[in-house]
């Protein structure tokens, strides 16, 4: 069996790891970096760029560059480029495909299986979208696991003592806090909480807004109207934020940022850590309630925590670390790089699922990972009330059935609205699917018995089924969720990706063939000139003909749109010239 890799598909950066010789190791990408920017771009010549290559050109190609796609997972966001519409699943699949390829290069063997992590707070639709992205990328997603659980697994390996751990995970776009109990060979999530829309990007945005105000005051220009200037400002803001994690002040210098009245605007500013803390204080404070809620839900006091783990790049911010200390009374652990521990844990889970070589701290080879559902699940009942079927923090997998009945006499169908959230009224929760149960036997209100079953698998993915107990007949229910990709759409996306991969191969070869052809033509022309007197007119014409045919074939073999036939024709013309030049020129 091939190796199962662990993937942390992050908002800003992604990271892949694998277990080798019993230990998790980070897989470097083709540039030798340990994390890969989660950025995808489409060049005008039809190329797809992922990672550093996409990041480098983001400022000059911002309308064809997608970043932070994780924030859109499970929504109906889409982007149309050159007439093709891309879903968040497809964009994410491009990042996954690159991680898969880098892992294959590193391991020297095909990689088909993966464990992918998601924020604990991701709902069912977001988890399914992540799984679908894996499928489109050609990966068999063996398990979706929660990022904090994954981090705890990575830390648990270093320390086998039974204890309760708080994982504080502030990444690029999401915030997660989990209380996890590690003991023996069980890792059990006791509670999880968080904020789906809080992360490092928000800190960057605060700096950007601050700088925009200063530029407006200094030069009276609105940089928001200049997309590439805004992109440069964003990159500078993030860089400045990172520097402020280690320094008391950071300088931003952006020459020729934009133009106003025909004059260039140069921008220079020094931001202090104190200023930055002031701009972002409310963001740091927003992590407080989820931490308290998670502790409450787990039924423990902060003093009972064995350790606190920091995960995610944004936990490098000193004010964030100070907040964690203030909230928990503990100095957080950071012995594993916060950007890497999630991928490491995922690789360990992958290894356990594929009977690998992992050496566990308890000396055994088995480990039970008990994750929980992050939000309660309900259905809407009479009066718009959310009637709860599954409590949040229930250990996965969950199987729960409840019997419902009709509200009106001789009602032949019921509409069921499946809800996720903690609020008592249906309208205040997120509707994740609706279904209609038809064919109920006509009877007075309250007589029919309809058993509704919620099944949540180990990935946190929900399936709903229903049975009419009167007739004993299973009813089929379709969850009508327009944000979810259908199987047919996924198949189409897989075909598109494969077609792209094939086109990519042709493109690469077309470039190589044209380069070689150019070199050969040059060489032949030089030799023809040098050996003019020794070559017969007939041979000269022969060579000139072959050169002309090759030049024609090269122009058809345009890497942006070459077909297999164009490529073949160029290869044949190249071979012809090779042969004739060897025969005639030696
Ligand atoms: P992640 O999603 O875990 O990769 O976290 C990425 C986020 O961490 C981005 O918003 C980065 O800007 C942020 N980040 C990375 N390094 C630092 C740093 N040294 N100081 C502050 N934030 C950082």
XYZ file of C-alpha atoms and ligand atoms in Angstrom:
609
model
C 0.000 0.000 0.000
C 1.305 3.501 -0.846
C 1.844 6.132 1.798
C -0.989 8.250 3.128
C 0.035 11.877 3.368
C -1.345 14.422 5.829
C -2.454 17.770 4.433
C -3.146 20.979 6.299
C -5.127 22.896 3.674
C -4.740 26.357 5.159
C -6.315 29.705 4.331
C -2.966 31.331 3.694
C -0.505 28.462 3.545
C -0.802 24.735 3.135
C 1.537 22.084 4.409
C 1.966 18.373 3.745
C 3.648 15.728 5.878
C 4.272 12.007 5.830
C 5.470 9.443 8.350
C 8.918 8.088 7.536
C 10.784 5.645 9.740
C 8.140 6.043 12.411
C 8.286 9.849 12.591
C 6.231 12.573 10.906
C 8.291 14.690 8.504
C 7.299 17.772 6.543
C 7.335 17.386 2.754
C 9.185 20.297 1.138
C 7.647 21.704 -2.041
C 9.522 21.973 -5.349
C 11.043 25.260 -4.184
C 12.337 23.560 -1.036
C 9.873 25.414 1.220
C 8.032 23.665 4.034
C 4.730 25.439 3.450
C 3.096 26.443 0.167
C 1.027 29.629 -0.246
C -2.632 28.674 -0.816
C -2.809 30.869 -3.896
C -3.936 29.934 -7.407
C -3.541 32.076 -10.503
C -4.450 31.823 -14.162
C -2.055 33.443 -16.621
C -3.278 34.976 -19.860
C -1.545 32.222 -21.807
C -3.753 29.647 -20.077
C -1.297 28.392 -17.483
C -2.364 27.603 -13.926
C 0.040 28.692 -11.217
C -0.098 27.489 -7.625
C 1.933 28.478 -4.570
C 4.962 30.760 -4.742
C 4.625 31.185 -8.525
C 1.045 32.447 -8.087
C 2.031 34.655 -5.162
C 4.852 36.323 -7.096
C 2.589 37.540 -9.858
C -0.420 38.406 -7.662
C 0.230 42.176 -7.701
C 0.295 42.409 -11.495
C -2.457 39.869 -12.167
C -4.758 40.345 -9.191
C -8.026 39.832 -11.083
C -6.875 36.367 -12.182
C -5.410 35.369 -8.812
C -7.373 33.648 -6.035
C -6.249 33.609 -2.422
C -7.932 32.649 0.891
C -10.269 30.258 -0.955
C -10.768 28.345 2.299
C -13.019 31.156 3.463
C -15.362 30.346 0.578
C -15.532 26.582 1.055
C -19.145 25.450 1.216
C -20.507 28.691 -0.234
C -21.778 29.327 -3.735
C -18.831 31.630 -4.534
C -17.424 31.205 -8.009
C -14.973 32.907 -10.314
C -15.160 32.910 -14.079
C -11.886 33.019 -15.965
C -11.681 32.848 -19.764
C -15.285 31.663 -19.865
C -14.840 28.811 -17.375
C -16.501 29.001 -13.973
C -14.490 27.719 -11.010
C -16.001 26.655 -7.663
C -14.120 26.830 -4.325
C -13.743 23.038 -4.514
C -11.995 23.288 -7.867
C -9.653 26.080 -6.762
C -8.793 24.119 -3.600
C -8.249 21.001 -5.695
C -5.536 22.825 -7.625
C -3.671 23.472 -4.366
C -4.149 19.842 -3.332
C -2.961 18.611 -6.710
C 0.246 20.588 -6.307
C 0.815 19.205 -2.796
C 0.192 15.705 -4.171
C 2.732 16.266 -6.962
C 5.337 17.678 -4.588
C 4.816 14.679 -2.294
C 5.242 12.302 -5.245
C 8.492 14.015 -6.223
C 9.715 13.844 -2.639
C 8.748 10.216 -2.073
C 9.540 9.026 -5.578
C 6.291 7.071 -5.784
C 2.650 7.815 -6.610
C 0.565 9.243 -3.781
C -3.145 8.502 -3.811
C -4.276 8.604 -0.192
C -4.541 11.568 2.115
C -5.916 12.778 5.407
C -6.984 16.411 5.138
C -7.588 18.715 8.080
C -10.351 21.294 8.503
C -11.146 23.781 11.268
C -13.141 22.070 14.006
C -15.777 24.692 13.423
C -16.323 23.766 9.764
C -19.883 22.688 9.178
C -21.055 19.692 7.243
C -21.175 21.485 3.886
C -17.654 22.872 4.306
C -16.307 19.425 5.210
C -17.998 17.834 2.233
C -16.612 20.569 -0.035
C -13.098 19.841 1.279
C -13.539 16.147 0.652
C -14.802 16.866 -2.867
C -11.765 19.078 -3.523
C -9.565 16.114 -2.618
C -11.485 13.875 -4.963
C -11.143 16.348 -7.835
C -7.386 16.469 -7.170
C -7.224 12.694 -7.621
C -6.841 11.949 -3.927
C -8.625 9.300 -1.945
C -9.490 11.267 1.195
C -9.285 8.625 3.886
C -10.346 10.948 6.658
C -11.189 14.553 7.346
C -9.914 15.488 10.799
C -10.116 18.622 12.861
C -7.040 20.824 12.902
C -6.760 21.113 16.701
C -7.156 17.359 17.129
C -4.426 16.906 14.589
C -2.161 19.341 16.449
C -2.832 17.549 19.748
C -1.891 14.278 18.080
C 1.427 15.788 16.988
C 2.100 17.078 20.497
C 0.818 13.944 22.152
C 3.569 11.989 20.502
C 6.165 13.903 22.472
C 4.502 13.466 25.800
C 2.421 10.476 26.791
C 1.172 11.721 30.175
C -2.634 11.772 30.523
C -3.845 15.352 30.583
C -6.267 17.940 29.245
C -4.945 20.255 26.585
C -6.252 23.511 25.171
C -5.432 24.075 21.509
C -5.583 27.723 20.481
C -5.440 27.890 16.699
C -5.391 31.272 15.001
C -4.548 30.880 11.328
C -4.986 33.081 8.289
C -8.768 33.017 8.180
C -10.174 31.009 11.042
C -9.965 30.710 14.785
C -10.460 27.417 16.592
C -10.200 26.481 20.211
C -10.496 22.923 21.412
C -10.226 21.165 24.721
C -8.725 17.741 24.229
C -8.021 14.940 26.625
C -5.040 12.734 25.917
C -4.596 9.596 27.900
C -3.433 6.066 27.142
C -4.269 5.405 23.552
C -7.278 7.671 23.307
C -7.338 11.276 22.178
C -10.758 12.627 22.966
C -12.073 16.022 22.024
C -14.117 17.301 24.932
C -15.294 20.555 23.399
C -14.664 22.802 20.498
C -15.531 26.382 19.699
C -14.310 29.171 17.479
C -14.951 31.815 14.894
C -15.083 30.906 11.220
C -14.258 34.426 10.154
C -11.367 35.533 12.306
C -7.724 35.216 11.366
C -4.493 36.813 10.218
C -6.166 38.279 7.112
C -8.248 40.493 9.403
C -5.081 41.772 11.078
C -3.623 42.584 7.647
C -6.817 44.359 6.681
C -6.621 46.603 9.764
C -3.126 47.710 8.757
C -4.271 48.237 5.154
C -7.214 50.400 6.239
C -4.912 52.406 8.502
C -2.395 52.954 5.699
C -5.100 53.854 3.171
C -6.217 56.610 5.532
C -2.675 57.925 5.827
C -2.110 57.866 2.044
C -5.394 59.679 1.526
C -4.310 62.359 4.003
C -0.803 62.677 2.595
C -1.493 62.546 -1.129
C -5.265 62.752 -1.438
C -5.526 59.515 -3.458
C -7.869 56.616 -2.959
C -5.635 53.588 -3.468
C -8.662 51.263 -3.300
C -9.361 52.186 -6.922
C -5.958 50.888 -8.060
C -6.172 47.114 -7.719
C -2.503 46.327 -8.143
C -1.456 49.120 -5.753
C -3.931 47.752 -3.223
C -2.431 44.305 -3.647
C 1.076 45.680 -3.023
C -0.213 47.455 0.048
C -1.741 44.211 1.323
C 1.493 42.310 0.859
C 3.442 45.078 2.610
C 0.918 45.075 5.476
C 1.307 41.341 6.010
C 5.080 41.597 5.878
C 5.003 44.465 8.370
C 2.715 42.467 10.693
C 5.129 39.541 10.636
C 8.103 41.804 11.368
C 6.234 43.288 14.315
C 6.130 39.828 15.890
C 9.858 40.154 16.438
C 10.522 43.909 16.366
C 9.073 46.943 18.094
C 8.590 48.795 14.797
C 8.557 47.976 11.085
C 9.087 50.205 8.076
C 6.917 50.100 4.981
C 8.380 51.553 1.810
C 6.397 51.433 -1.424
C 7.927 53.534 -4.190
C 5.670 54.310 -7.177
C 2.676 52.898 -5.367
C 0.203 54.602 -7.680
C -0.194 57.716 -9.817
C -2.085 60.925 -9.190
C -2.349 63.807 -11.649
C 0.419 62.246 -13.712
C 2.763 62.113 -10.706
C 3.930 58.952 -8.951
C 2.970 58.476 -5.300
C 5.779 57.089 -3.135
C 4.725 55.829 0.254
C 6.795 55.389 3.358
C 5.655 54.733 6.904
C 6.892 53.179 10.122
C 4.324 51.237 12.132
C 5.058 50.521 15.788
C 3.990 47.417 17.631
C 1.992 49.594 20.033
C 0.068 51.104 17.105
C -0.505 47.651 15.626
C -1.758 46.333 18.987
C -4.168 49.242 19.197
C -5.473 48.644 15.655
C -6.077 44.958 16.318
C -6.994 44.829 20.023
C -10.652 44.001 19.365
C -9.631 41.119 17.076
C -7.454 39.610 19.810
C -10.268 40.154 22.309
C -12.697 38.298 20.056
C -10.858 35.054 20.843
C -11.838 35.341 24.509
C -15.469 34.189 24.365
C -14.767 31.017 22.348
C -12.020 30.069 24.846
C -14.390 30.523 27.803
C -17.189 28.664 26.029
C -14.947 25.725 25.208
C -13.762 25.462 28.825
C -17.367 25.683 30.021
C -18.558 23.035 27.588
C -15.741 20.729 28.649
C -16.717 21.376 32.253
C -13.245 22.309 33.389
C -11.486 25.336 34.827
C -8.421 26.778 33.118
C -6.336 25.675 36.117
C -7.049 22.045 35.244
C -5.313 22.336 31.881
C -2.128 20.321 31.545
C -0.874 22.397 28.681
C -1.809 24.961 26.102
C -0.734 24.535 22.498
C -0.466 27.318 19.951
C -1.260 26.515 16.330
C -1.409 28.738 13.235
C 0.876 31.497 12.024
C -1.055 34.268 13.782
C -0.169 32.884 17.214
C 3.292 34.371 16.614
C 1.774 37.790 17.374
C 3.013 38.771 20.868
C -0.358 40.293 21.871
C -2.059 37.015 20.979
C 0.366 35.038 23.116
C -0.173 37.481 25.978
C -3.930 37.000 25.610
C -3.600 33.222 25.807
C -1.465 33.520 28.940
C -3.991 35.873 30.517
C -6.930 33.604 29.666
C -5.396 30.319 30.757
C -2.743 31.301 33.286
C -0.293 29.095 31.369
C 2.673 29.745 29.153
C 1.759 28.162 25.835
C 3.855 25.364 24.321
C 5.438 25.953 20.989
C 7.960 23.184 20.644
C 6.569 22.202 17.237
C 6.409 24.879 14.568
C 2.824 26.258 14.649
C 2.667 26.163 10.844
C 3.604 22.498 10.728
C 2.063 20.653 13.654
C -1.372 20.253 12.034
C 0.077 18.572 8.933
C 2.266 16.390 11.156
C -0.741 15.159 13.127
C -2.642 14.488 9.882
C 0.295 12.432 8.583
C 0.270 10.461 11.823
C -3.450 9.800 11.497
C -2.877 8.789 7.869
C -0.149 6.397 8.918
C -2.375 4.840 11.563
C -5.144 4.379 8.995
C -2.792 2.606 6.614
C -0.929 0.387 9.079
C 2.277 2.338 8.707
C 5.368 2.613 10.820
C 4.363 5.204 13.398
C 5.930 4.726 16.796
C 3.422 5.827 19.384
C 4.387 7.291 22.697
C 2.392 4.612 24.463
C 4.515 1.984 22.751
C 1.487 0.586 20.924
C 0.431 0.864 17.328
C -3.230 1.728 17.794
C -4.736 5.037 18.722
C -8.324 6.045 18.973
C -9.126 9.535 17.858
C -12.456 10.654 19.224
C -13.610 13.816 17.534
C -16.814 15.689 18.184
C -19.471 17.498 16.203
C -18.820 21.241 16.543
C -22.435 22.447 16.391
C -25.812 21.128 17.467
C -28.143 19.735 14.818
C -31.871 20.330 14.885
C -34.887 20.275 12.686
C -37.500 22.965 12.400
C -40.784 22.069 14.049
C -44.147 23.776 14.532
C -43.860 27.494 15.307
C -40.372 27.844 13.865
C -38.733 26.132 16.822
C -35.370 24.378 16.403
C -35.858 20.915 17.915
C -32.474 19.502 18.751
C -31.516 15.978 17.708
C -27.758 16.033 18.175
C -26.040 18.118 20.844
C -22.825 19.902 19.962
C -19.657 18.194 21.175
C -21.219 14.742 20.684
C -18.487 12.203 20.000
C -18.262 11.007 16.395
C -19.635 8.921 14.822
C -23.181 9.808 15.813
C -26.281 7.774 15.055
C -29.503 9.243 16.379
C -33.150 8.673 15.524
C -36.285 10.418 16.673
C -39.902 9.848 15.750
C -41.927 12.779 14.423
C -45.526 13.077 13.349
C -47.801 15.333 11.312
C -49.335 18.627 12.458
C -52.334 18.777 10.085
C -55.049 16.193 9.394
C -54.494 13.971 6.333
C -51.154 15.568 5.640
C -49.436 13.527 2.899
C -45.992 15.064 3.132
C -43.770 16.883 5.610
C -41.071 19.423 4.919
C -38.054 19.034 7.095
C -35.512 21.796 7.506
C -32.180 20.581 8.914
C -30.421 23.197 11.016
C -26.978 23.661 12.454
C -26.405 25.991 15.418
C -27.183 26.635 19.037
C -30.101 29.068 18.865
C -33.609 28.059 19.987
C -35.424 29.471 16.957
C -34.947 27.917 13.532
C -34.448 31.233 11.743
C -31.373 32.039 13.889
C -29.515 28.869 12.888
C -27.962 27.902 9.565
C -30.179 25.787 7.363
C -27.946 23.119 5.883
C -30.568 21.243 3.947
C -34.256 20.741 3.418
C -36.094 17.689 2.409
C -39.616 16.626 1.781
C -40.935 13.296 2.908
C -43.717 12.228 0.565
C -46.217 9.411 0.507
C -47.357 9.493 4.107
C -50.555 7.478 4.576
C -53.565 9.772 5.030
C -54.426 9.905 8.741
C -55.510 12.366 11.401
C -52.867 14.758 12.722
C -50.464 13.129 15.144
C -51.069 9.580 13.967
C -48.335 8.912 11.331
C -44.980 8.003 12.777
C -41.962 9.206 10.882
C -38.557 8.181 12.133
C -35.840 10.664 11.211
C -32.241 9.468 11.561
C -29.113 11.581 11.675
C -25.866 9.783 10.914
C -22.623 11.679 11.246
C -19.583 9.745 10.142
C -16.036 10.016 11.517
C -15.334 12.850 9.078
C -18.162 14.899 10.574
C -20.238 14.513 7.428
C -23.972 14.240 7.913
C -26.462 11.970 6.195
C -30.170 12.168 6.924
C -32.643 9.389 6.297
C -36.307 8.828 7.169
C -38.695 5.948 7.489
C -42.437 5.871 7.657
C -43.055 3.503 10.561
C -46.707 3.026 9.529
C -45.854 1.279 6.319
C -42.313 0.249 7.259
C -41.227 1.749 3.983
C -37.931 3.612 3.763
C -38.369 6.962 2.162
C -35.601 8.378 0.141
C -34.670 11.889 1.044
C -32.672 14.284 -0.980
C -30.957 17.043 0.860
C -31.513 19.988 -1.363
C -28.412 22.023 -0.783
C -27.457 24.151 -3.720
C -24.035 24.867 -2.238
C -23.024 21.251 -2.463
C -21.557 19.877 -5.679
C -23.455 16.982 -7.203
C -21.632 13.790 -8.163
C -22.029 14.746 -11.818
C -20.442 18.142 -11.184
C -17.552 16.515 -9.338
C -17.013 14.044 -12.172
C -16.970 16.956 -14.624
C -14.441 18.804 -12.464
C -12.241 15.694 -12.356
C -12.400 15.445 -16.159
C -11.563 19.159 -16.486
C -8.583 18.753 -14.172
C -7.362 15.700 -16.085
C -7.793 17.490 -19.374
C -5.877 20.411 -17.944
C -3.103 18.098 -16.749
C -2.874 16.591 -20.256
C -2.841 20.063 -21.816
C -0.190 21.064 -19.322
C 1.985 18.172 -20.503
C 1.573 19.180 -24.154
C 2.360 22.797 -23.254
C 5.570 21.847 -21.488
C 6.692 19.583 -24.307
C 5.781 22.221 -26.911
C 8.086 24.693 -25.166
C 10.910 22.131 -25.043
C 10.506 21.124 -28.712
C 10.407 24.757 -29.865
C 13.490 25.593 -27.819
C 15.421 22.694 -29.255
C 14.207 23.526 -32.759
C 15.341 27.150 -32.385
C 18.798 26.036 -31.253
C 19.133 23.558 -34.128
C 18.024 26.041 -36.797
C 20.604 28.512 -35.501
C 23.323 25.926 -35.544
C 22.452 24.704 -39.070
C 22.346 28.237 -40.445
C 25.757 29.007 -38.973
C 27.265 25.826 -40.374
C 25.668 26.474 -43.771
C 27.319 29.872 -43.835
C 30.708 28.533 -42.681
C 30.758 25.561 -45.088
C 29.104 27.385 -47.995
C 31.646 26.348 -50.584
C 31.666 22.662 -49.672
C 27.928 22.049 -49.945
C 26.106 21.423 -53.201
C 23.223 23.670 -54.209
C 20.889 20.679 -54.027
C 21.876 19.928 -50.404
C 21.620 23.596 -49.478
C 18.070 23.739 -50.811
C 17.256 20.508 -49.023
C 18.354 21.970 -45.703
C 16.575 25.286 -46.342
C 13.358 23.385 -47.068
C 13.655 21.431 -43.842
C 14.326 24.647 -41.916
C 11.265 26.310 -43.449
C 9.062 23.288 -42.626
C 10.315 23.298 -39.060
C 9.676 27.033 -38.672
C 6.128 26.558 -39.947
C 5.543 23.680 -37.551
C 6.966 25.760 -34.674
C 4.519 28.564 -35.291
C 1.632 26.086 -35.125
C 3.158 24.504 -32.023
C 2.250 27.565 -29.916
C 2.461 26.421 -26.262
C -0.683 28.372 -25.327
C -2.927 26.365 -27.663
C -0.979 23.513 -29.223
C -2.762 20.208 -29.765
C -1.175 16.766 -29.694
C -1.169 16.834 -33.531
C 0.649 20.202 -33.662
C 3.220 18.893 -31.225
C 3.727 15.718 -33.236
C 4.174 17.689 -36.439
C 6.841 19.871 -34.794
C 8.643 16.795 -33.461
C 8.658 15.175 -36.930
C 9.964 18.367 -38.576
C 12.651 18.591 -35.902
C 13.713 14.985 -36.511
C 13.848 15.610 -40.275
C 16.179 18.569 -39.865
C 18.327 16.644 -37.384
C 18.768 13.826 -39.878
C 19.413 15.976 -42.929
C 21.855 18.244 -41.105
C 23.813 15.248 -39.762
C 23.943 13.757 -43.241
C 24.953 16.956 -44.986
C 26.884 18.939 -42.401
C 28.284 16.098 -40.337
P -1.824 29.576 8.764
O -3.191 29.617 8.154
O -1.708 28.824 10.003
O -0.736 29.270 7.767
O -1.533 31.075 9.241
C -1.240 32.039 8.333
C -1.387 33.380 8.987
O -0.340 33.545 9.936
C -1.268 34.500 7.987
O -2.256 35.467 8.242
C 0.101 35.022 8.248
O 0.201 36.402 7.918
C 0.234 34.815 9.737
N 1.623 34.789 10.170
C 2.622 34.006 9.718
N 3.777 34.305 10.327
C 3.502 35.321 11.184
C 4.281 36.096 12.102
N 5.597 35.900 12.238
N 3.654 37.048 12.832
C 2.331 37.270 12.681
N 1.547 36.588 11.842
C 2.127 35.626 11.093
